[in-house]
Structure formats: C-alpha cells, structure tokens
CSV table of C-alpha atoms in Angstrom, one decimal:
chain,number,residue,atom,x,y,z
A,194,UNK,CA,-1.5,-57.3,31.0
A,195,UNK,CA,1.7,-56.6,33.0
A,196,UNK,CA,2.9,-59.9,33.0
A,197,UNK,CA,2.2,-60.5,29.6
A,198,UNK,CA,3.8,-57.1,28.5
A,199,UNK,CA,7.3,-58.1,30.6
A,200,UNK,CA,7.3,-61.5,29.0
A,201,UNK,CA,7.3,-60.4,25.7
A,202,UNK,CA,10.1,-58.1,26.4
A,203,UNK,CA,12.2,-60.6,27.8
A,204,UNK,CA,11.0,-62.7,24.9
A,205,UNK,CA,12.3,-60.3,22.4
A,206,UNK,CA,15.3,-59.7,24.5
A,207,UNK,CA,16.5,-63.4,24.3
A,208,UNK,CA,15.7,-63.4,20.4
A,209,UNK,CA,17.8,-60.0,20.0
A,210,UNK,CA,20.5,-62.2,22.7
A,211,UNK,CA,20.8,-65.2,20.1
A,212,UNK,CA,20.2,-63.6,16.8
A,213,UNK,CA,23.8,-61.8,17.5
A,214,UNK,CA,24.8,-64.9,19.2
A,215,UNK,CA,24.1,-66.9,15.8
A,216,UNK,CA,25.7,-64.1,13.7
A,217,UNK,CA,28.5,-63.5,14.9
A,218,UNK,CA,30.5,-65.7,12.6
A,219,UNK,CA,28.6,-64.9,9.7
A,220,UNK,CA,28.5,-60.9,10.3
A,221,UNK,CA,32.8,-60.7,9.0
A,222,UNK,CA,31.6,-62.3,5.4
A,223,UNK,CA,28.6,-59.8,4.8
A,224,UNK,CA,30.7,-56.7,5.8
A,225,UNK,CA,31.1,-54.5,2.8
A,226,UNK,CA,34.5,-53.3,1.9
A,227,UNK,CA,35.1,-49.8,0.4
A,228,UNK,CA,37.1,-48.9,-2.6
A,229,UNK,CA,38.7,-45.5,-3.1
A,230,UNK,CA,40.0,-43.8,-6.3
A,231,UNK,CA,42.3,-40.9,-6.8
A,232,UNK,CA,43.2,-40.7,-10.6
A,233,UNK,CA,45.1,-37.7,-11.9
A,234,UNK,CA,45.0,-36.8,-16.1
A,235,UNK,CA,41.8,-38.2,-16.6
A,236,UNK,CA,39.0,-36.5,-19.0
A,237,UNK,CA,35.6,-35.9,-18.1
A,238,UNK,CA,32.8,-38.3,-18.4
A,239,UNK,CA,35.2,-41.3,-17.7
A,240,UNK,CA,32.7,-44.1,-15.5
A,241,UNK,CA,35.0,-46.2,-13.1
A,242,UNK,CA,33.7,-50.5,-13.8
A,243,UNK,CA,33.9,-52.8,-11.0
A,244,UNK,CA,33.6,-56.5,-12.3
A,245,UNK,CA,32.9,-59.4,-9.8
A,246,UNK,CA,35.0,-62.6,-11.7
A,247,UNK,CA,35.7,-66.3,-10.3
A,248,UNK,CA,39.2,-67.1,-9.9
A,249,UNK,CA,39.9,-69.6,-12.7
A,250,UNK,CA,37.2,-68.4,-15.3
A,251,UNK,CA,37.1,-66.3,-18.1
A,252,UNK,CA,33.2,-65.0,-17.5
A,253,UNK,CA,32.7,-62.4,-15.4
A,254,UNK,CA,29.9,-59.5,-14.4
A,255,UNK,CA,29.6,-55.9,-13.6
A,256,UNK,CA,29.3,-55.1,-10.0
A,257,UNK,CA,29.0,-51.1,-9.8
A,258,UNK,CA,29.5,-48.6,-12.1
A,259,UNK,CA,30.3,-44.8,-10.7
A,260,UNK,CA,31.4,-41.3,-12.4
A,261,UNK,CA,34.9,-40.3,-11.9
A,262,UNK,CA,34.3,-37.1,-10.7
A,263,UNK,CA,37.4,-34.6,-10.3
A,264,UNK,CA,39.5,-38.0,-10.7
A,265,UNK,CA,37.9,-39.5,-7.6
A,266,UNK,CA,35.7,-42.5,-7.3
A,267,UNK,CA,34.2,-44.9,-4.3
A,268,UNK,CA,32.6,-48.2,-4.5
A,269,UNK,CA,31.0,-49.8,-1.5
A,270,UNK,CA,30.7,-53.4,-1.6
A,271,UNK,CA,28.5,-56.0,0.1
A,272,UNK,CA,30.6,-59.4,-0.8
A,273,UNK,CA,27.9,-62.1,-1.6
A,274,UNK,CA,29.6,-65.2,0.3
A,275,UNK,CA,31.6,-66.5,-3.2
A,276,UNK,CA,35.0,-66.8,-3.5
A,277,UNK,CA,36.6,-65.0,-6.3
A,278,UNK,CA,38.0,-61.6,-7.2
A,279,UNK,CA,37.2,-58.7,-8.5
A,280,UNK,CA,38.9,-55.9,-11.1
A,281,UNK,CA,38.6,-52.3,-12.0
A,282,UNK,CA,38.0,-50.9,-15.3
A,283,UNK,CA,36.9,-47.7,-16.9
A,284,UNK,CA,34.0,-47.1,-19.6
A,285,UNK,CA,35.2,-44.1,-22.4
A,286,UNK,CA,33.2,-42.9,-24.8
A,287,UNK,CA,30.8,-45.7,-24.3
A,288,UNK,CA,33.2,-48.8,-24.4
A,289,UNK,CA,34.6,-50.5,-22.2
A,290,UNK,CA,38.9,-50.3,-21.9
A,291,UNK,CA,40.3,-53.4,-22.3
A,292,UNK,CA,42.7,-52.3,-19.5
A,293,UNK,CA,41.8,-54.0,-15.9
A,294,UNK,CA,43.6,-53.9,-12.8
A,295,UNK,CA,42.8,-56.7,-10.2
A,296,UNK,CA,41.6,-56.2,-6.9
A,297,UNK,CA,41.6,-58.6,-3.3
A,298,UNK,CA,39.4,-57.0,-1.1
A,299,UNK,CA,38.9,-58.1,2.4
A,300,UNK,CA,35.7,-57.4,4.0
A,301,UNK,CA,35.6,-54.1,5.9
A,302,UNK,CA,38.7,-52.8,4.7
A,303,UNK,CA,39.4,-49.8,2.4
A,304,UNK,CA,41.6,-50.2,-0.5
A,305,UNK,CA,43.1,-47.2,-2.2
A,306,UNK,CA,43.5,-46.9,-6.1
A,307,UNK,CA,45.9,-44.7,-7.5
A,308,UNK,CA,46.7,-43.6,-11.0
A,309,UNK,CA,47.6,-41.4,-13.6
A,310,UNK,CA,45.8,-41.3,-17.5
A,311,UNK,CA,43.3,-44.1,-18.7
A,312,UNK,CA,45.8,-47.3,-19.0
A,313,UNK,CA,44.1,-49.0,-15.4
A,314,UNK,CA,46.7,-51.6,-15.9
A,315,UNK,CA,49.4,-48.8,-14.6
A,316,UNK,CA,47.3,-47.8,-11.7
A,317,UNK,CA,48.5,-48.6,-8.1
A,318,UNK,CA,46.5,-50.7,-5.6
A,319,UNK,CA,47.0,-50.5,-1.8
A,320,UNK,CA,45.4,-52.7,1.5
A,321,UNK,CA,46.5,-55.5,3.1
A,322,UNK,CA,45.7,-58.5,1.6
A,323,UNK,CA,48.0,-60.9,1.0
A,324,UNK,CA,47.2,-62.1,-2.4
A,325,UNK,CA,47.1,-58.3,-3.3
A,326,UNK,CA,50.8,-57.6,-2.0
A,327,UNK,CA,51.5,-60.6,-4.5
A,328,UNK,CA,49.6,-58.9,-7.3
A,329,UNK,CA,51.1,-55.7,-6.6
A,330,UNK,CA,54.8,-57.2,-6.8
A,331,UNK,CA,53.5,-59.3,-10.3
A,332,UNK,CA,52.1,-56.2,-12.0
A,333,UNK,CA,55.4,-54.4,-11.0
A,334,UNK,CA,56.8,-56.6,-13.3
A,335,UNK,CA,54.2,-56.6,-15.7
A,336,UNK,CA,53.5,-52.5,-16.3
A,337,UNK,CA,56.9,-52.7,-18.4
A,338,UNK,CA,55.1,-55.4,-20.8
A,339,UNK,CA,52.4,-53.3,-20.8
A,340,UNK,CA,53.9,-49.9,-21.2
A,341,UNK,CA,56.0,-51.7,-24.7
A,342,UNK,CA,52.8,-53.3,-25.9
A,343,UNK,CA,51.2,-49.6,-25.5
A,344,UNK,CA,54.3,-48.3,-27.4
A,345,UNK,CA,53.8,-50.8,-30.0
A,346,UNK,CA,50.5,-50.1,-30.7
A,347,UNK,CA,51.4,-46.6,-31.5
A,348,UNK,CA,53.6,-47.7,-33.7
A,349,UNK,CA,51.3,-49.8,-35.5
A,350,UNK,CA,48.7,-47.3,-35.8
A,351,UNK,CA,51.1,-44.9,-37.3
A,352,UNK,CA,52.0,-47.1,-39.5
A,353,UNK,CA,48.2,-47.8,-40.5
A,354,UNK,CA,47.8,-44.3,-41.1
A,355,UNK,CA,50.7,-43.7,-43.0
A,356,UNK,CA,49.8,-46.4,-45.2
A,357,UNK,CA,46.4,-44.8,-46.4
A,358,UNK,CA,48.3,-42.0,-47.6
A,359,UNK,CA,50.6,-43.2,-49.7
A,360,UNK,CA,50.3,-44.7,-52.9
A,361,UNK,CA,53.8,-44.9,-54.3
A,362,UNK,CA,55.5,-48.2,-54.5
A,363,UNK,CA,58.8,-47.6,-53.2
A,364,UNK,CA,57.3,-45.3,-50.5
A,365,UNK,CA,55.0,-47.9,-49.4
A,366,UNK,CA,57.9,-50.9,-49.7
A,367,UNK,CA,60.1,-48.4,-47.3
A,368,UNK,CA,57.4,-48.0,-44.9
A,369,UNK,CA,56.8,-51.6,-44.8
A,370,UNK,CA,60.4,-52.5,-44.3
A,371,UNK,CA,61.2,-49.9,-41.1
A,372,UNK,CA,57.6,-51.3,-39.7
A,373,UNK,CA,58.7,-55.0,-39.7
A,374,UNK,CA,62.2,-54.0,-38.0
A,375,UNK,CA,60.2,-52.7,-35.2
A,376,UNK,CA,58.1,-55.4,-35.4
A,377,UNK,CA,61.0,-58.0,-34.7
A,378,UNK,CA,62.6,-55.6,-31.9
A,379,UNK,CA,59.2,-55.6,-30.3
A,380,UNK,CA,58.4,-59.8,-30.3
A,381,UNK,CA,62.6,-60.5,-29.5
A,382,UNK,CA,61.9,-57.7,-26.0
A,383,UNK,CA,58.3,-59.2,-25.4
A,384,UNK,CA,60.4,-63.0,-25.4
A,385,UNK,CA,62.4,-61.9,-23.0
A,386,UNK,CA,59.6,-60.6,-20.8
A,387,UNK,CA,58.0,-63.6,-20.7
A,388,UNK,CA,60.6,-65.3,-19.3
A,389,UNK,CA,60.5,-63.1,-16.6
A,390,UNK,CA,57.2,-64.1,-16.1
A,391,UNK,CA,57.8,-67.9,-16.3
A,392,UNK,CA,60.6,-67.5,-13.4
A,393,UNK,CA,58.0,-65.1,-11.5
A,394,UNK,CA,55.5,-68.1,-11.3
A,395,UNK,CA,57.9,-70.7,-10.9
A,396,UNK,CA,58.8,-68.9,-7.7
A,397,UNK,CA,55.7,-68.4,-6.0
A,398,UNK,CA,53.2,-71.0,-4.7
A,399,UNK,CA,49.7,-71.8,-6.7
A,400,UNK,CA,47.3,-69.2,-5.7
A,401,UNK,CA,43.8,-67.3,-7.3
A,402,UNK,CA,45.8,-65.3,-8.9
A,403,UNK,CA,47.7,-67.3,-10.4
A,404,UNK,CA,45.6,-68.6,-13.0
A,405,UNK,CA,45.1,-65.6,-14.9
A,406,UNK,CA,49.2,-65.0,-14.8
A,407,UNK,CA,49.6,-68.1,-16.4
A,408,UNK,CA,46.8,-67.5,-19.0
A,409,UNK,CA,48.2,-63.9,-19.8
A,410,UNK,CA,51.8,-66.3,-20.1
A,411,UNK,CA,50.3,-68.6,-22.1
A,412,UNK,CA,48.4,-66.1,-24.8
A,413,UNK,CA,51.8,-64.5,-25.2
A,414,UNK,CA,53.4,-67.7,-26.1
A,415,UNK,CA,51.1,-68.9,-28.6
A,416,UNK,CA,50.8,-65.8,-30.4
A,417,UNK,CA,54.3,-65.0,-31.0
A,418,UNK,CA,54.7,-69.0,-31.3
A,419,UNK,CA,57.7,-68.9,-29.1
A,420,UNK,CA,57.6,-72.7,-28.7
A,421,UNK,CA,61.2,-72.7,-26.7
A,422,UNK,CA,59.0,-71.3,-24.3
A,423,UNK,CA,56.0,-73.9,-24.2
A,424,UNK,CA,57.7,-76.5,-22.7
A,425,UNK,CA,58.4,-74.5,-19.7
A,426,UNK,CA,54.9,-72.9,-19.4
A,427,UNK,CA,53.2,-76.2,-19.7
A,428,UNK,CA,55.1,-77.4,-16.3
A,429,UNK,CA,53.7,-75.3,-14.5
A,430,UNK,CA,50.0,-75.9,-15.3
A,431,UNK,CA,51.0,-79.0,-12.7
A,432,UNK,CA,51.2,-76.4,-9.7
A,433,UNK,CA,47.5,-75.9,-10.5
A,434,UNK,CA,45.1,-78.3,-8.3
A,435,UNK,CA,42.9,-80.7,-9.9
A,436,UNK,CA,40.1,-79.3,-7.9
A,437,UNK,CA,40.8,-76.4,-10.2
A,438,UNK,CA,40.9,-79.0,-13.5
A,439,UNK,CA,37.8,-77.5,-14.7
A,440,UNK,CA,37.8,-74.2,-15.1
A,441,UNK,CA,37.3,-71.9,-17.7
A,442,UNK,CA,40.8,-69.9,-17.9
A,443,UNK,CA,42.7,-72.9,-17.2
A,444,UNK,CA,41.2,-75.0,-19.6
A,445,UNK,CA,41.8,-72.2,-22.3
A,446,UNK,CA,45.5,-71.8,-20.8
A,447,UNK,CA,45.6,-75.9,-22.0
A,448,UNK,CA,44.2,-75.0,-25.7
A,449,UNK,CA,47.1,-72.3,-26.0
A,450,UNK,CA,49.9,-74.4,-24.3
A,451,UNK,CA,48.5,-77.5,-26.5
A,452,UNK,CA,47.0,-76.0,-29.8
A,453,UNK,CA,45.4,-78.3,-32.1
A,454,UNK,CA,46.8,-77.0,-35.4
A,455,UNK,CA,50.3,-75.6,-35.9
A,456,UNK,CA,51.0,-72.5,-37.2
A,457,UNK,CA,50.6,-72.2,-40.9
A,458,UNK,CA,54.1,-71.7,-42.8
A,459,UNK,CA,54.3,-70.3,-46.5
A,460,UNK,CA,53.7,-72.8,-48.6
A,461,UNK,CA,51.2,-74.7,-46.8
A,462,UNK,CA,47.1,-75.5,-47.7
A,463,UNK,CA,44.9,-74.7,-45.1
A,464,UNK,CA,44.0,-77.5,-42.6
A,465,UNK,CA,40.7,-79.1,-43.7
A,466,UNK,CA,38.4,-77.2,-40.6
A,467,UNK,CA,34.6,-77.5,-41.4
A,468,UNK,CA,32.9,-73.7,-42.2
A,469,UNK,CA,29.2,-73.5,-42.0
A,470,UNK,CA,26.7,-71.1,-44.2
A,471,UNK,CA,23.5,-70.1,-42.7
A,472,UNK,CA,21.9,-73.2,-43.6
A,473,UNK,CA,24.3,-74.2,-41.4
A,474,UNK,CA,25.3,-76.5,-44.3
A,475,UNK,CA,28.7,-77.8,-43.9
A,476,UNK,CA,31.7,-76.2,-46.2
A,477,UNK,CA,35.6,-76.3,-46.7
A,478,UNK,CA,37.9,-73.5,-48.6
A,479,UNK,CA,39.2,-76.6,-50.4
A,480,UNK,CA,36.0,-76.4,-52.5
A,481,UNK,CA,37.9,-73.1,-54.4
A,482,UNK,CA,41.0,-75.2,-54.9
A,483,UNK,CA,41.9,-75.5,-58.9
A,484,UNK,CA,39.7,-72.3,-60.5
A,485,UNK,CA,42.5,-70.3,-61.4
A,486,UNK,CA,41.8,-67.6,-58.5
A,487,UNK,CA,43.8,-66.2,-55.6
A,488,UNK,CA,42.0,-66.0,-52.5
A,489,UNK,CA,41.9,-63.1,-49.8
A,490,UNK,CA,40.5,-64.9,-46.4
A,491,UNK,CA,39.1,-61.8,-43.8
A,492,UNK,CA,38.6,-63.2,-40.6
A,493,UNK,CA,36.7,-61.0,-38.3
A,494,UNK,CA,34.2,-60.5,-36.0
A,495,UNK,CA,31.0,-58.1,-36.6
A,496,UNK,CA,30.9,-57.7,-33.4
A,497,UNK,CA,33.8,-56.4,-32.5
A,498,UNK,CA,34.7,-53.1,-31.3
A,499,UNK,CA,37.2,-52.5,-34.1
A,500,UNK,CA,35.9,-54.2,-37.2
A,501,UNK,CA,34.2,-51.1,-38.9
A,502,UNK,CA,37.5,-48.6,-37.8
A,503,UNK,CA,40.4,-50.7,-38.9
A,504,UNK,CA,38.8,-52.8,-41.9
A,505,UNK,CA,39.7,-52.0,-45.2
A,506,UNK,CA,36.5,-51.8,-46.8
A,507,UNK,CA,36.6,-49.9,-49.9
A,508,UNK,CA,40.1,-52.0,-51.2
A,509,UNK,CA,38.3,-55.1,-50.3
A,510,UNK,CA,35.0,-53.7,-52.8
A,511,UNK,CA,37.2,-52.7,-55.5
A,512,UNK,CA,39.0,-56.3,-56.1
A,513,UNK,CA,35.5,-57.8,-55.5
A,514,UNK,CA,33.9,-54.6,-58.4
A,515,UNK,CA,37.3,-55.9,-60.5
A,516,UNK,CA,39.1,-58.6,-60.2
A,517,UNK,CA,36.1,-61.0,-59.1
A,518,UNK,CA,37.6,-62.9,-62.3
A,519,UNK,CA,40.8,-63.5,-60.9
A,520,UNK,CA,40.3,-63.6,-57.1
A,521,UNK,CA,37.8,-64.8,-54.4
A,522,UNK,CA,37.2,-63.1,-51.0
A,523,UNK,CA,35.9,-64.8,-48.4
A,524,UNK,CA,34.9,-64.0,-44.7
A,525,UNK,CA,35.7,-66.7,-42.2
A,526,UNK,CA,33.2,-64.9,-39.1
A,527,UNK,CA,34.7,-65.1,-35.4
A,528,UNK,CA,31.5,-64.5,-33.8
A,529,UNK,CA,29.1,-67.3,-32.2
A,530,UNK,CA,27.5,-68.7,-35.2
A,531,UNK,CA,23.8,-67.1,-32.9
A,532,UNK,CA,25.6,-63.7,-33.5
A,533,UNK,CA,26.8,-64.2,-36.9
A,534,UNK,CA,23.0,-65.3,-37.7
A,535,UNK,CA,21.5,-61.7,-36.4
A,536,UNK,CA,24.9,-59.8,-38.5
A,537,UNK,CA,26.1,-61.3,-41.7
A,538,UNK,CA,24.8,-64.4,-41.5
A,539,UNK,CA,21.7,-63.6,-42.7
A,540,UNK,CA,22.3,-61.6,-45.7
A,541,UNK,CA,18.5,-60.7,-46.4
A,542,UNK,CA,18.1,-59.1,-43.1
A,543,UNK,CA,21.3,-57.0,-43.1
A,544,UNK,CA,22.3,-54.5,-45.7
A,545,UNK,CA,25.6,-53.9,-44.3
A,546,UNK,CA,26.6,-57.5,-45.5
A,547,UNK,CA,29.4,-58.1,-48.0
A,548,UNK,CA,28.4,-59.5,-51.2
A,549,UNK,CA,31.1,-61.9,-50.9
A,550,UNK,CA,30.4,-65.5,-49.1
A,551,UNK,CA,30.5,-65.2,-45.6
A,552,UNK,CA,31.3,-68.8,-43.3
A,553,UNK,CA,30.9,-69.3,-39.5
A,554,UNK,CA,33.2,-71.6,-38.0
A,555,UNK,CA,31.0,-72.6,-35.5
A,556,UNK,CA,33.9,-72.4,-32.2
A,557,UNK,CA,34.2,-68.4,-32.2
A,558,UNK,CA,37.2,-68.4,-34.7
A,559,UNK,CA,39.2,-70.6,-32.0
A,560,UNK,CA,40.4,-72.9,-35.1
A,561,UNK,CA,41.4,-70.2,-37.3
A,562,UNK,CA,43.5,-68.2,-34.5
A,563,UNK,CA,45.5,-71.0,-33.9
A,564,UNK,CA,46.5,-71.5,-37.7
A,565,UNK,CA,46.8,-67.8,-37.8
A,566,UNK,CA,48.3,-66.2,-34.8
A,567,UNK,CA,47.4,-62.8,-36.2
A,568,UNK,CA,44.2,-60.6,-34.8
A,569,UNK,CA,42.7,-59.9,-37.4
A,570,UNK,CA,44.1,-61.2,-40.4
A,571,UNK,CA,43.9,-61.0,-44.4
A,572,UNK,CA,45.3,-64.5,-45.7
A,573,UNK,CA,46.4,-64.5,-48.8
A,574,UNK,CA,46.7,-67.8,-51.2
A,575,UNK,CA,47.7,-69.2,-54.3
A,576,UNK,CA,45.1,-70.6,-57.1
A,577,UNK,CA,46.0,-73.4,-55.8
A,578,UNK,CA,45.4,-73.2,-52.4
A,579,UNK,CA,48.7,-72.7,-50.8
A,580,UNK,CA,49.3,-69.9,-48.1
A,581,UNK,CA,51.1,-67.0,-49.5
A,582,UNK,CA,51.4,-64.6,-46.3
A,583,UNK,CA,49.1,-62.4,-44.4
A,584,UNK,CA,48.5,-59.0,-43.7
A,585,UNK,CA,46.6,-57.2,-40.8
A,586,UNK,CA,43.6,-55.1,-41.6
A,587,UNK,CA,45.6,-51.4,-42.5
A,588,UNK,CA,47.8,-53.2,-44.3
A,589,UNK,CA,46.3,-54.9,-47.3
A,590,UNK,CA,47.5,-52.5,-49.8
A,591,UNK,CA,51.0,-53.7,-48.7
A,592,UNK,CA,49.8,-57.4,-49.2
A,593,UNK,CA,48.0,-56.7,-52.6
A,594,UNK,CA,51.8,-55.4,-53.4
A,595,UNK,CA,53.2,-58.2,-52.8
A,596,UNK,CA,51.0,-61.4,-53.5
A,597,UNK,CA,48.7,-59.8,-56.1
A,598,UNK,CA,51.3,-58.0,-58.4
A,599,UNK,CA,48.6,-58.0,-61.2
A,600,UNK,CA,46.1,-55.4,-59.4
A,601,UNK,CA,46.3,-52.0,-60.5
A,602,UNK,CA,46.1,-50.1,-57.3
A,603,UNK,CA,46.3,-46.3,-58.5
A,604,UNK,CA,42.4,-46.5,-58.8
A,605,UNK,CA,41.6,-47.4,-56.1
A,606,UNK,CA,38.5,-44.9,-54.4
C-alpha cells in the first residue's frame, strides 16, 4: 500500500513536472491582458464596448461590455490565440456610438484609457506596444479630422433645424446659401487632411493597422470625389501583401479606390442598375421615363439608426396626397434585400410601409452610393429622366424650391 501510495505521488509529480514543462510556451498567449478606463464628463448609464475585429476585415464581435461607473471602467481579457485587434466603444441610450478607438494589447500587460466626453475617437491610449505607439502618433493626426467632421455635423444639424422652421422663400434661399459656403470650407479643409494622411502612410511600413487607415483614406476620397487624390491612394494598396489580397476591408478599400459607376453630374440619366420588388422580379427607373412626371428617388435604409429622426416624412406624404399627378417617389432600400423582406419589403406585413413603390437593390445600396456620394439622399429628376440635383434628408423643402417650382409648399402639415 506504501509502495503503491509513493508511486503515484511520484507519478503525479512527473505529470505536474511536464505539464509546465509542455506549457511553458503556450502559457504567454493565454495570459489575459487588462484594460483600464478613466473618462472625465461622461453621463450616467454610459456601458464601455470592447469589440474583438481581424485586422483587414470589416466584421467584427463584441468581447465584454461593462458600466462606466464614476468615469472608470476595466476589462479583463483572456486572448483566444487569433491575431487581430480589438477597439473600444461606448453604448448611450441603447445604441451603439459610431465612435471607436483602437486598441493593441499585449498579453499580461495593462493598458490605460483616458478621455474626456463621449467622442472615444479623442480618447488617449497608453502601453507599450509597438503597433499602438504607431496608432497613437496616426490618431494624433487624425482627432483634428475628427474634431472638424464633429464641427460639421453641428452645423448641419442646425441647419436641419432651422430649415423646419421656416417657410419663407428668401429666408430659406439665405439659409441655404450660408450652409453650402460652409459646406465648401469644410470638403476644401477635409482635402487637405487627407493629404496628410496619404503622406502619413506613405511613410510608414505595411502593418495591421494599416489597413483600416487606408480604408478610412479611401472612404474620404470617394465621397468628396477628390479624384486628384485617387491616384495616389491607389499606390499604396501595393504596400499591402498578397497574403492580405482577400480581405474584407481591403477589398472594400479596392471598390472605393476603383468604383464601378462615376459620379452622376446634372444632366445625366441614371445608369441602368437592376432594382428588385419583392417578387424579387427584376426592375429599372427607366421604366418611368416619358410619363410627364418628375421623380423624387429616397434612398435609405429601414434599418438604420437614423431613418425615422432625419426623414422627412410628412413632405414626402403630402406630394404623394397631391402631386401624385405630376410626380413619382420611389424608395431605392439600402438594406439586405433578407432585411428589406421583414421591413418594407413586404407591404402586407408592415403598416409603417410607404404607399409608394419600394425597390431593393440587391448589394446593400453599394451601386447607388457610388452614383450618389451623398448619405442619405433625395435625387431629384426630370420627366425625362435626367438628374436634376439632390438634397439630404432635412433638406427637401430646399430641393422642392428649387426643382419642383410648381409645389405649393405653404400647406404643407
């Protein structure tokens, strides 16, 4: 019994011996690293988001999710053996900030996150790893863009506010004017930012991070369709691996750098893009060509945050209650044509649907923001199909002003 009793000892004793033997190499990558918050001028009830993302893709997944409490937070992360990165986030109000700051974590270190107010893009983040000391010296760079685009915004939402209230023409023609001046002051600064960026990346190395930069580059650039720019962006998509050839971000980077359809210019008819109707019958908006209308095009997703706040509902009803003899709406749906079957695809099913037809392009609206450019728009065009102008959302009584002269908008509800 003794015997036996000593011999397992020394039995378990050698397993114990080469279990941490084995593990040593393998212990480093399980390590959890910890991540500490201390965020001043934030309100109650704010959750700090950890997302888990490869480098390279555009999906990504929720890791933690922790109360800010007195402005602090603290994640504790067990890595699980993928490369990749990861980026912090808030949750307000129930949704999700489209602000993000990224994070390199190295296993059993402590990074510190530092901040003030809800813009996570602003907020400071300290350890030693080297891609983050890179990160740190890009989003140095990049809290200027950021702070104008914030600016901008207010500016726009102002505007959109102002513009409910008024109803004289001259008021609403002055308004409009003093808006598109800050309009062009804001795209002539943000050009000149993103040449910054462009000689940023052309001086460092390819990297994980650099992916996304280039992305955030190229979005810019096809938006604004600054195409003295594209050239230069597009050479230096060859820094990237072709290991790398496949991914997600970097093949998006490709669609912006290389769009399929131009921009559309006044004057044009809209490129002949398949739309599909529930049936998922094929359709085209040359089929309203030659009926004497004028056509108002709202692209949109029902899905999106925004759609409800910033659409213009009640104009869009009264032209369709009043003027259905002289112009056409139509909803071109940015949603997954799955998504846009639960919402207004299915008209039956959904009582919030407009009466007016409703396509799916079938590509999540990729088409139509490349002939676009605009989040969001309200297209406007001629009887006979040729592009007018567009309008944003809060703006289409200033586009009914000017493209649809005829429309009496004093009774408006």
């Amino acid at each position: 019994m003794k015997k036996t009793i000593i011999t397992l000892c020394l039995t378990l004793c050698a397993i114990i011996a080469f279990s941490q033997n084995g593990k040593v190499k393998t212990s480093a990558k399980s390590e959890s690293f910890v991540i500490e918050g201390l965020i001043t001028d934030i309100p109650k009830r704010v959750m700090a988001v950890l997302f888990k993302h490869e480098a390279g893709e555009t999906n990504s997944w929720i890791v933690d999710t922790v109360r800010i409490r007195k402005g602090k937070f603290r994640f504790k992360v067990k890595p699980d053996g993928r490369d990749g990165e990861y980026c912090i986030g808030i949750r307000y109000k129930g949704i999700y900030e489209k602000s993000f700051r990224n994070i390199f974590a190295t296993p059993g270190t402590i990074t510190k996150v530092t901040g003030s107010g809800l813009q996570v893009a602003q907020w400071d983040v300290e350890n030693d790893n080297p891609y983050q000391k890179e990160d740190n010296a890009y989003n140095k760079l990049f809290k200027e863009i950021i702070r104008e685009e914030f600016e901008f915004d207010k500016v726009k939402q102002a505007y959109a506010d102002s513009l409910r209230q008024l109803s004289d023409k001259n008021s609403i023609m002055k308004l409009g004017e003093r808006y598109a001046t800050k309009e062009k002051e804001y795209i002539k600064r943000d050009s000149l930012n993103i040449v910054m960026f462009l000689e940023f990346l052309e001086q460092n190395k390819y990297n994980p991070p650099y992916v996304q930069r280039l992305h955030i580059v190229s979005r810019k650039i096809f938006q604004y369709d600054f195409h003295n720019l594209r050239d230069r962006a597009r050479t230096l998509l060859y820094k990237i691996p072709a290991i790398e050839a496949n991914k997600k971000l970097i093949a998006s980077s490709l669609e912006l750098l290389y769009p399929k359809y131009d921009k559309i210019k006044q004057g044009n008819v809209m490129p002949d893009i398949p739309f599909y109707d529930c049936d998922n019958k094929e359709h085209h908006f040359s089929e309203f060509y030659g009926n004497g209308k004028y056509k108002i095009v709202e692209i949109h997703g029902r899905h999106s945050g925004n759609f409800k706040e910033w659409r213009a509902k009640e104009w869009l009803d009264y032209l369709h209650e009043n003027y259905s003899d002289k112009i056409d709406i139509l909803f071109f749906n940015t949603d997954s044509y799955k998504n846009w079957k639960k919402s207004g695809g299915n008209k039956k099913a959904n009582k919030d649907c407009d009466p007016w037809i409703e396509w799916s392009e079938h590509n999540n609206g990729v088409d139509l923001k490349e002939i676009f450019r605009v989040y969001h728009p309200l297209a406007f065009f001629s009887p006979d199909g040729k592009f007018l102008g567009i309008r944003q959302f809060f703006s289409l009584k200033d586009g009914i002003e000017e493209y649809l002269p005829f429309v009496d908008i004093t009774k408006v509800k």
